Amino acid sequence: MASVDIEAPADLILHNGQIATNDPRQPFVAALAIRDGLIQQIGDDAEIMGLRGPLTEVVDLGRRTAIPGLNDSHIHLIRGGLNYNLELRWDGVPSLSMALQMLKEQAQRTPPGQWVRVVGGWSEFQFAERRLPTLEELNAAAPDTPVFILHLYCQAMLNQAALRAVGYTRDSPNPQGGTIERDKAGHPTGLLLAKPNAMILYATLAKGPKLPPEQQINSTRHFLRELNRLGITSCIDAGGGFQNYPDDYQVVNELDQRGELTVRIAYNLFTQKPKEEKQDFARWMKMTAPCAGSDFYRTNGAGEMLVFSAADFEDFLEPRPDLPATMEAELGEVVSLLARNKWPFRLHATYDESIDRFLDVLETVHREVPIDRLGWFFDHAETISDRNIERVGALGGGIAVQHRMAFQGEYFVDRYGAKAAERTPPLRRMLDAGIPVGAGTDATRVASYNPFAAIYWLVSGRTCGGLALYPAANRLSREAALRLYTVGSAGFSGESEKKGRLVAGQFADICVLSADYFSIPEVEIKALESVLTIVAGKPVYATEEFRRLDPPALPVLPEWSPVAKFGGYGAPLASPATTTRQVAQPCRAHNHGPLHQHGGLGGCMCWAF
């Protein structure tokens, strides 16, 4: 924890608030002072106002609730930022009819040669209609503009214009790792299926146009601002397919050098070459090292893909994949290399059957090169057993959890049953075992990047379609969920002494909420936003009564971008003609009371945020 002069005049004072500190000794305070980008002091209004000097900025919170800035321990921010301005977001859209109207409007705005892309973050169960769009609806909405719709990592839907753009015909063979659905005459219908993995989805999306570098910078800045709107101030980037180091990191590098990052990023390196994974990591070890960089942008370690043979691809519409017999030897080589060079790592792990084999490898490596102080963790772990939780703890590991089940819970229940779904993942068991646990989203393709939707899942145990997955014994209190999204996540980048709590010496990363997280009805948690987000002591996003503190507006490039027309999560800029929403009415369908409205398109908005 950094030292800060506790007697010098503050740069910024927040007062008259309900500030949650994550410090059990002082859980809530009314005020805090910030100096040099750090929390200088916390306390009551009188003692903090004593630090006011002639140049101190003073902000009255008006009794609003403030929390430590949220930290997504598993997000694909770097890849998401490069493409954000190209993507139409259906995240949080309450009805399919609204989503299709947005698609139609965007197709009309999109110039020739460009695509309309909806790249994950949504589920058919969030829609009032509770179904996927049909290929006929996509073709009707956009007869001439290529449309690519990614649904989780299960499938992609292409209209006829997109099939022509990517060159799929009746003569095209099925690519490795996927299936092109065909009609009776052998012509592609537009449906691509991820069987047995998502490579066909990655590869087809990669055929689309990219933004030029300057517009990628603009796109990334808008994505950062969107995350700030939702209270995110830090993250750990988990790499991704077709995200090459260092080429695809030049934009965030430049933003860091310009001082324009508004989310702190610790990034992991994700291997790109099957059967050449060890060479990838050996090469990167000569280029960077864990903790290399700044407090805003730094290398974190390896993963989430360490070797392709260890990728237990999650698609609950399909049976659990069996990993190849070569996995143990290949994973062991890479983990040994990382351990010898003191590189922390993370590993994608969905199923307990896979985790069991991974742990066999890790225990073998540990006998040669100890890993219990390395700072390693599993990602996801939806079906991990109690026994394997104990094994993770014995090796000094942790688990990063995400709300993927909020998007796929219905599929899991259909395949494995409601009883098995009750501990997917076993959150309380992990915490009771004392292992480190952090929270995140796995955005932007598998799930939405909205952290409050993920926190709602942790607290309520419900999918975005409203299905109750977890009994009370596997749900978290609001305080515990917040700790996972702050202190818990900070531990996975080795920064628990720097961030996650609002106490003297930690980073002044704060979000002031649109409503009181601790007292609002549970269902309203997913509708929360930040009205004032502060990173390193400086406002990076502000609205409502704090709007004067908002940084200057940034134009959206290109001008036809879906972001310019609709915004991001929940389509906040959508016009009344698009949404046709009515005045809020009592929700009689789900018995939630008058605060929960039905959309004018006929759908209940209780679950769709």
PDB file of N, CA, C and O in Angstrom, residues 195-225:
ATOM      1  N   LYS A 195     -19.355 -27.314 -33.735  1.00  0.00           N
ATOM      2  CA  LYS A 195     -19.238 -28.741 -33.424  1.00  0.00           C
ATOM      3  C   LYS A 195     -17.909 -29.236 -33.998  1.00  0.00           C
ATOM      4  O   LYS A 195     -17.758 -29.271 -35.229  1.00  0.00           O
ATOM      5  N   PRO A 196     -16.934 -29.593 -33.164  1.00  0.00           N
ATOM      6  CA  PRO A 196     -16.988 -29.708 -31.707  1.00  0.00           C
ATOM      7  C   PRO A 196     -16.450 -28.487 -30.980  1.00  0.00           C
ATOM      8  O   PRO A 196     -16.406 -28.471 -29.762  1.00  0.00           O
ATOM      9  N   ASN A 197     -16.003 -27.424 -31.708  1.00  0.00           N
ATOM     10  CA  ASN A 197     -15.488 -26.244 -31.028  1.00  0.00           C
ATOM     11  C   ASN A 197     -15.863 -24.999 -31.830  1.00  0.00           C
ATOM     12  O   ASN A 197     -16.523 -25.092 -32.870  1.00  0.00           O
ATOM     13  N   ALA A 198     -15.434 -23.854 -31.323  1.00  0.00           N
ATOM     14  CA  ALA A 198     -15.895 -22.586 -31.878  1.00  0.00           C
ATOM     15  C   ALA A 198     -15.016 -22.049 -32.994  1.00  0.00           C
ATOM     16  O   ALA A 198     -15.199 -20.899 -33.409  1.00  0.00           O
ATOM     17  N   MET A 199     -14.095 -22.838 -33.528  1.00  0.00           N
ATOM     18  CA  MET A 199     -13.165 -22.316 -34.521  1.00  0.00           C
ATOM     19  C   MET A 199     -13.882 -21.763 -35.751  1.00  0.00           C
ATOM     20  O   MET A 199     -13.482 -20.744 -36.317  1.00  0.00           O
ATOM     21  N   ILE A 200     -14.969 -22.414 -36.177  1.00  0.00           N
ATOM     22  CA  ILE A 200     -15.703 -21.914 -37.339  1.00  0.00           C
ATOM     23  C   ILE A 200     -16.271 -20.519 -37.082  1.00  0.00           C
ATOM     24  O   ILE A 200     -16.345 -19.682 -37.989  1.00  0.00           O
ATOM     25  N   LEU A 201     -16.659 -20.249 -35.836  1.00  0.00           N
ATOM     26  CA  LEU A 201     -17.220 -18.948 -35.492  1.00  0.00           C
ATOM     27  C   LEU A 201     -16.134 -17.881 -35.493  1.00  0.00           C
ATOM     28  O   LEU A 201     -16.307 -16.791 -36.055  1.00  0.00           O
ATOM     29  N   TYR A 202     -14.997 -18.203 -34.837  1.00  0.00           N
ATOM     30  CA  TYR A 202     -13.843 -17.281 -34.857  1.00  0.00           C
ATOM     31  C   TYR A 202     -13.432 -16.956 -36.289  1.00  0.00           C
ATOM     32  O   TYR A 202     -13.235 -15.793 -36.665  1.00  0.00           O
ATOM     33  N   ALA A 203     -13.246 -18.014 -37.090  1.00  0.00           N
ATOM     34  CA  ALA A 203     -12.667 -17.850 -38.423  1.00  0.00           C
ATOM     35  C   ALA A 203     -13.600 -17.074 -39.345  1.00  0.00           C
ATOM     36  O   ALA A 203     -13.142 -16.246 -40.149  1.00  0.00           O
ATOM     37  N   THR A 204     -14.904 -17.309 -39.228  1.00  0.00           N
ATOM     38  CA  THR A 204     -15.846 -16.597 -40.088  1.00  0.00           C
ATOM     39  C   THR A 204     -15.914 -15.126 -39.711  1.00  0.00           C
ATOM     40  O   THR A 204     -15.915 -14.246 -40.579  1.00  0.00           O
ATOM     41  N   LEU A 205     -15.952 -14.839 -38.415  1.00  0.00           N
ATOM     42  CA  LEU A 205     -15.972 -13.444 -37.970  1.00  0.00           C
ATOM     43  C   LEU A 205     -14.719 -12.710 -38.419  1.00  0.00           C
ATOM     44  O   LEU A 205     -14.769 -11.529 -38.774  1.00  0.00           O
ATOM     45  N   ALA A 206     -13.592 -13.420 -38.428  1.00  0.00           N
ATOM     46  CA  ALA A 206     -12.324 -12.793 -38.819  1.00  0.00           C
ATOM     47  C   ALA A 206     -12.294 -12.395 -40.294  1.00  0.00           C
ATOM     48  O   ALA A 206     -11.423 -11.622 -40.711  1.00  0.00           O
ATOM     49  N   LYS A 207     -13.231 -12.885 -41.111  1.00  0.00           N
ATOM     50  CA  LYS A 207     -13.289 -12.515 -42.524  1.00  0.00           C
ATOM     51  C   LYS A 207     -13.864 -11.117 -42.731  1.00  0.00           C
ATOM     52  O   LYS A 207     -13.768 -10.552 -43.826  1.00  0.00           O
ATOM     53  N   GLY A 208     -14.472 -10.555 -41.705  1.00  0.00           N
ATOM     54  CA  GLY A 208     -15.114  -9.255 -41.845  1.00  0.00           C
ATOM     55  C   GLY A 208     -14.125  -8.107 -41.859  1.00  0.00           C
ATOM     56  O   GLY A 208     -12.968  -8.242 -41.437  1.00  0.00           O
ATOM     57  N   PRO A 209     -14.572  -6.932 -42.330  1.00  0.00           N
ATOM     58  CA  PRO A 209     -13.704  -5.753 -42.350  1.00  0.00           C
ATOM     59  C   PRO A 209     -13.290  -5.335 -40.946  1.00  0.00           C
ATOM     60  O   PRO A 209     -14.014  -5.555 -39.976  1.00  0.00           O
ATOM     61  N   LYS A 210     -12.119  -4.731 -40.849  1.00  0.00           N
ATOM     62  CA  LYS A 210     -11.631  -4.187 -39.583  1.00  0.00           C
ATOM     63  C   LYS A 210     -11.603  -2.667 -39.658  1.00  0.00           C
ATOM     64  O   LYS A 210     -11.573  -2.076 -40.738  1.00  0.00           O
ATOM     65  N   LEU A 211     -11.566  -2.045 -38.500  1.00  0.00           N
ATOM     66  CA  LEU A 211     -11.393  -0.602 -38.443  1.00  0.00           C
ATOM     67  C   LEU A 211      -9.934  -0.248 -38.690  1.00  0.00           C
ATOM     68  O   LEU A 211      -9.028  -0.981 -38.281  1.00  0.00           O
ATOM     69  N   PRO A 212      -9.665   0.893 -39.332  1.00  0.00           N
ATOM     70  CA  PRO A 212      -8.273   1.358 -39.433  1.00  0.00           C
ATOM     71  C   PRO A 212      -7.748   1.755 -38.061  1.00  0.00           C
ATOM     72  O   PRO A 212      -8.535   1.994 -37.128  1.00  0.00           O
ATOM     73  N   PRO A 213      -6.425   1.837 -37.878  1.00  0.00           N
ATOM     74  CA  PRO A 213      -5.844   2.040 -36.544  1.00  0.00           C
ATOM     75  C   PRO A 213      -6.404   3.226 -35.769  1.00  0.00           C
ATOM     76  O   PRO A 213      -6.696   3.109 -34.578  1.00  0.00           O
ATOM     77  N   GLU A 214      -6.580   4.389 -36.427  1.00  0.00           N
ATOM     78  CA  GLU A 214      -7.054   5.557 -35.686  1.00  0.00           C
ATOM     79  C   GLU A 214      -8.487   5.344 -35.192  1.00  0.00           C
ATOM     80  O   GLU A 214      -8.848   5.792 -34.101  1.00  0.00           O
ATOM     81  N   GLN A 215      -9.300   4.638 -35.976  1.00  0.00           N
ATOM     82  CA  GLN A 215     -10.653   4.351 -35.525  1.00  0.00           C
ATOM     83  C   GLN A 215     -10.675   3.241 -34.476  1.00  0.00           C
ATOM     84  O   GLN A 215     -11.581   3.203 -33.643  1.00  0.00           O
ATOM     85  N   GLN A 216      -9.686   2.352 -34.485  1.00  0.00           N
ATOM     86  CA  GLN A 216      -9.559   1.378 -33.392  1.00  0.00           C
ATOM     87  C   GLN A 216      -9.258   2.087 -32.081  1.00  0.00           C
ATOM     88  O   GLN A 216      -9.744   1.673 -31.020  1.00  0.00           O
ATOM     89  N   ILE A 217      -8.472   3.143 -32.128  1.00  0.00           N
ATOM     90  CA  ILE A 217      -8.204   3.933 -30.926  1.00  0.00           C
ATOM     91  C   ILE A 217      -9.491   4.567 -30.420  1.00  0.00           C
ATOM     92  O   ILE A 217      -9.818   4.520 -29.230  1.00  0.00           O
ATOM     93  N   ASN A 218     -10.249   5.168 -31.325  1.00  0.00           N
ATOM     94  CA  ASN A 218     -11.521   5.776 -30.963  1.00  0.00           C
ATOM     95  C   ASN A 218     -12.477   4.723 -30.402  1.00  0.00           C
ATOM     96  O   ASN A 218     -13.151   4.947 -29.384  1.00  0.00           O
ATOM     97  N   SER A 219     -12.525   3.565 -31.038  1.00  0.00           N
ATOM     98  CA  SER A 219     -13.392   2.473 -30.603  1.00  0.00           C
ATOM     99  C   SER A 219     -13.036   2.019 -29.192  1.00  0.00           C
ATOM    100  O   SER A 219     -13.917   1.826 -28.337  1.00  0.00           O
ATOM    101  N   THR A 220     -11.752   1.851 -28.931  1.00  0.00           N
ATOM    102  CA  THR A 220     -11.320   1.406 -27.606  1.00  0.00           C
ATOM    103  C   THR A 220     -11.653   2.446 -26.548  1.00  0.00           C
ATOM    104  O   THR A 220     -12.101   2.104 -25.439  1.00  0.00           O
ATOM    105  N   ARG A 221     -11.474   3.706 -26.875  1.00  0.00           N
ATOM    106  CA  ARG A 221     -11.812   4.749 -25.903  1.00  0.00           C
ATOM    107  C   ARG A 221     -13.308   4.748 -25.582  1.00  0.00           C
ATOM    108  O   ARG A 221     -13.703   4.953 -24.423  1.00  0.00           O
ATOM    109  N   HIS A 222     -14.136   4.500 -26.587  1.00  0.00           N
ATOM    110  CA  HIS A 222     -15.578   4.437 -26.324  1.00  0.00           C
ATOM    111  C   HIS A 222     -15.936   3.212 -25.489  1.00  0.00           C
ATOM    112  O   HIS A 222     -16.831   3.278 -24.627  1.00  0.00           O
ATOM    113  N   PHE A 223     -15.253   2.101 -25.731  1.00  0.00           N
ATOM    114  CA  PHE A 223     -15.526   0.921 -24.912  1.00  0.00           C
ATOM    115  C   PHE A 223     -15.101   1.155 -23.465  1.00  0.00           C
ATOM    116  O   PHE A 223     -15.807   0.779 -22.526  1.00  0.00           O
ATOM    117  N   LEU A 224     -13.962   1.802 -23.270  1.00  0.00           N
ATOM    118  CA  LEU A 224     -13.528   2.140 -21.915  1.00  0.00           C
ATOM    119  C   LEU A 224     -14.559   3.033 -21.224  1.00  0.00           C
ATOM    120  O   LEU A 224     -14.893   2.831 -20.048  1.00  0.00           O
ATOM    121  N   ARG A 225     -15.077   4.000 -21.962  1.00  0.00           N
ATOM    122  CA  ARG A 225     -16.087   4.889 -21.366  1.00  0.00           C
ATOM    123  C   ARG A 225     -17.359   4.116 -21.038  1.00  0.00           C
ATOM    124  O   ARG A 225     -17.984   4.351 -19.991  1.00  0.00           O
TER     125      ARG A 225
END
